[in-house]
Amino acid sequence: MVTPHLARIGYVSALVEPWSRGDLDAHLSTWRRSNARRGITGLLLYEAGSVFQLLEGFPEDVRALYEAIARDGRHRFVAPLIDEPLARRDFGDWSMGYGRVAATDLAALPGLRPFLDPAFRYWHCSPEMAGALVRGFATGPWRRAIG
Ligand SMILES: Cc1cc2nc3c(=O)[nH]c(=O)nc-3n(C[C@H](O)[C@H](O)[C@H](O)COP(=O)(O)O)c2cc1C
């Protein structure tokens, strides 16, 4: 039996202002440095002002970062969808991987059909959909799309 000593938190958010690709790249390069120092790994998806982010690491570090992120004034709102112990990291190679998949392409996986609607945003996801997103990037067809 594996005793989980790690944790993961996944949330969706609506940003106050949409970001350009340049904004996002600049933010990611800052956050990756800070995450590497804190042993945080994970995945971020972004589309039209909506975010899905999964944070992995030691439980106290993941919670502290999530709380800082949730207080960040750049969100209009934040909804946590995943909060659980973790036996091993799914995104251990990425201090914050960026999933380069268009939201409408995500609809190909079972459970993610609502993404067929171009108006669907990450903040509409249920906890089950959040789990399907993580699996799609952890083991599924989009792993190679993480940059
Ligand atoms: C969508 C979003 C994702 C973020 N992701 C991270 C992250 O992965 N790592 C990080 O250090 N800060 C991230 N931040 C920034 C934090 O909210 C916060 O500004 C940063 O941790 C600095 O916190 P401090 O003011 O407590 O030093 C993110 C912010 C937003 C809006």
Coordinates of C-alpha atoms and ligand atoms in Angstrom, one line a residue:
M1 CA 0.0 0.0 0.0
V2 CA 1.3 3.5 -0.9
T3 CA 0.9 6.0 1.9
P4 CA 0.1 9.4 0.4
H5 CA 2.4 12.1 1.6
L6 CA 1.5 14.5 -1.2
A7 CA -1.6 16.5 -2.0
R8 CA -3.2 18.1 -4.9
I9 CA -5.7 21.0 -5.3
G10 CA -7.4 21.8 -8.6
Y11 CA -9.6 24.9 -9.1
V12 CA -11.3 26.8 -11.8
S13 CA -11.4 30.6 -12.0
A14 CA -12.7 33.5 -14.0
L15 CA -10.2 36.3 -14.4
V16 CA -11.2 40.0 -14.1
E17 CA -9.3 40.7 -17.3
P18 CA -8.5 38.2 -20.1
W19 CA -4.7 37.7 -20.6
S20 CA -2.8 37.7 -23.9
R21 CA -0.5 34.9 -24.7
G22 CA 2.4 37.3 -23.8
D23 CA 0.8 38.1 -20.3
L24 CA 0.4 34.4 -19.7
D25 CA 4.0 33.5 -20.7
A26 CA 5.4 36.2 -18.4
H27 CA 3.3 35.1 -15.5
L28 CA 4.2 31.4 -16.0
S29 CA 7.9 32.1 -16.1
T30 CA 7.6 34.0 -12.7
W31 CA 5.4 31.3 -11.1
R32 CA 7.6 28.4 -12.4
R33 CA 10.6 29.9 -10.6
S34 CA 8.6 30.3 -7.4
N35 CA 7.0 26.8 -7.7
A36 CA 10.4 25.2 -8.3
R37 CA 11.6 26.7 -5.0
R38 CA 8.6 25.3 -3.2
G39 CA 8.5 21.9 -4.8
I40 CA 5.2 22.6 -6.5
T41 CA 4.4 21.0 -9.8
G42 CA 1.2 21.1 -11.8
L43 CA -0.8 22.0 -14.9
L44 CA -2.5 25.2 -16.0
L45 CA -5.1 25.5 -18.8
Y46 CA -6.2 28.9 -20.0
E47 CA -8.9 29.9 -22.4
A48 CA -10.7 33.3 -22.9
G49 CA -10.3 34.6 -19.3
S50 CA -11.0 31.2 -17.7
V51 CA -8.4 29.1 -15.9
F52 CA -8.0 25.5 -14.7
Q53 CA -5.0 24.9 -12.5
L54 CA -3.8 21.8 -10.7
L55 CA -1.2 22.2 -7.9
E56 CA 0.8 19.2 -6.6
G57 CA 3.3 19.1 -3.7
F58 CA 3.6 18.7 0.0
P59 CA 0.2 19.3 1.6
E60 CA 1.1 22.5 3.5
D61 CA 2.8 24.0 0.5
V62 CA -0.1 23.2 -1.8
R63 CA -2.6 24.7 0.6
A64 CA -0.5 27.8 1.2
L65 CA -0.1 28.5 -2.5
Y66 CA -3.8 27.8 -3.2
E67 CA -4.8 30.2 -0.5
A68 CA -2.5 32.9 -2.0
I69 CA -3.8 32.3 -5.5
A70 CA -7.5 32.4 -4.3
R71 CA -6.8 35.8 -2.6
D72 CA -5.3 37.2 -5.8
G73 CA -7.3 40.2 -7.1
R74 CA -6.9 39.1 -10.7
H75 CA -9.7 36.5 -10.2
R76 CA -13.3 37.4 -10.4
F77 CA -14.1 34.2 -8.6
V78 CA -12.4 30.9 -7.8
A79 CA -14.0 27.5 -7.2
P80 CA -11.9 24.6 -5.8
L81 CA -12.9 21.2 -7.5
I82 CA -10.2 18.8 -6.4
D83 CA -8.7 18.6 -3.0
E84 CA -7.2 15.3 -2.1
P85 CA -4.1 13.3 -1.0
L86 CA -1.9 12.1 -3.7
A87 CA 0.4 9.0 -3.8
R88 CA 2.6 10.3 -6.7
R89 CA 2.8 13.3 -8.8
D90 CA 1.2 13.3 -12.3
F91 CA 3.0 16.4 -13.5
G92 CA 6.4 16.0 -11.7
D93 CA 8.3 17.1 -14.8
W94 CA 6.6 20.5 -14.8
S95 CA 7.0 23.3 -12.3
M96 CA 3.8 24.5 -13.9
G97 CA 3.0 22.9 -17.3
Y98 CA 0.9 24.7 -19.7
G99 CA -1.6 22.6 -21.7
R100 CA -1.5 23.7 -25.3
V101 CA -4.9 22.3 -26.3
A102 CA -7.8 24.4 -27.6
A103 CA -10.8 24.0 -25.3
T104 CA -13.0 22.8 -28.1
D105 CA -10.6 19.9 -28.7
L106 CA -11.0 18.7 -25.2
A107 CA -14.5 17.6 -26.1
A108 CA -13.1 14.5 -27.7
L109 CA -12.7 12.8 -24.3
P110 CA -15.6 11.1 -22.5
G111 CA -17.0 13.4 -19.9
L112 CA -15.8 16.5 -21.6
R113 CA -18.4 16.9 -24.4
P114 CA -19.7 20.2 -23.0
F115 CA -16.5 21.7 -24.4
L116 CA -18.0 21.3 -27.8
D117 CA -19.9 24.5 -27.1
P118 CA -17.4 27.3 -27.8
A119 CA -19.0 29.3 -25.0
F120 CA -18.1 26.6 -22.4
R121 CA -15.5 27.9 -20.0
Y122 CA -13.3 26.2 -17.4
W123 CA -15.4 27.8 -14.6
H124 CA -18.4 25.7 -15.8
C125 CA -16.6 22.4 -15.0
S126 CA -17.9 20.0 -12.4
P127 CA -15.5 18.1 -10.1
E128 CA -16.0 15.1 -12.4
M129 CA -15.0 17.1 -15.4
A130 CA -11.9 18.4 -13.5
G131 CA -10.9 14.8 -12.9
A132 CA -11.4 14.0 -16.6
L133 CA -9.2 17.0 -17.5
V134 CA -6.4 15.8 -15.2
R135 CA -6.5 12.3 -16.5
G136 CA -6.5 13.5 -20.1
F137 CA -3.2 15.3 -19.5
A138 CA -1.7 12.9 -16.9
T139 CA -2.0 9.7 -19.0
G140 CA -4.1 10.5 -22.0
P141 CA -3.9 12.0 -25.4
W142 CA -2.7 15.5 -24.4
R143 CA 0.3 14.7 -22.4
R144 CA 2.5 15.6 -25.3
A145 CA 0.7 19.0 -25.5
I146 CA 2.1 20.1 -22.1
G147 CA 4.8 22.8 -22.5
Ligands
LIG1 C1 -4.5 32.2 -12.4 C2 -3.4 32.4 -11.5 C3 -2.5 31.3 -11.3 C4 -1.4 31.5 -10.4 N1 -0.5 30.5 -10.3 C5 0.6 30.7 -9.4 C6 1.6 29.6 -9.3 O1 1.5 28.5 -9.9 N2 2.6 29.9 -8.5 C7 2.8 31.1 -7.8 O2 3.8 31.2 -7.1 N3 1.9 32.1 -8.0 C8 0.8 31.9 -8.8 N4 -0.1 32.9 -8.9 C9 0.2 34.2 -8.2 C10 -0.3 34.2 -6.8 O3 -1.7 34.5 -6.8 C11 0.5 35.2 -6.0 O4 0.4 36.5 -6.7 C12 1.9 34.8 -5.8 O5 2.0 33.5 -5.2 C13 2.7 35.8 -4.9 O6 2.1 35.7 -3.6 P1 2.7 36.6 -2.4 O7 2.1 38.0 -2.7 O8 2.1 35.9 -1.2 O9 4.2 36.5 -2.5 C14 -1.2 32.7 -9.7 C15 -2.1 33.8 -9.9 C16 -3.2 33.6 -10.8 C17 -4.2 34.7 -11.0

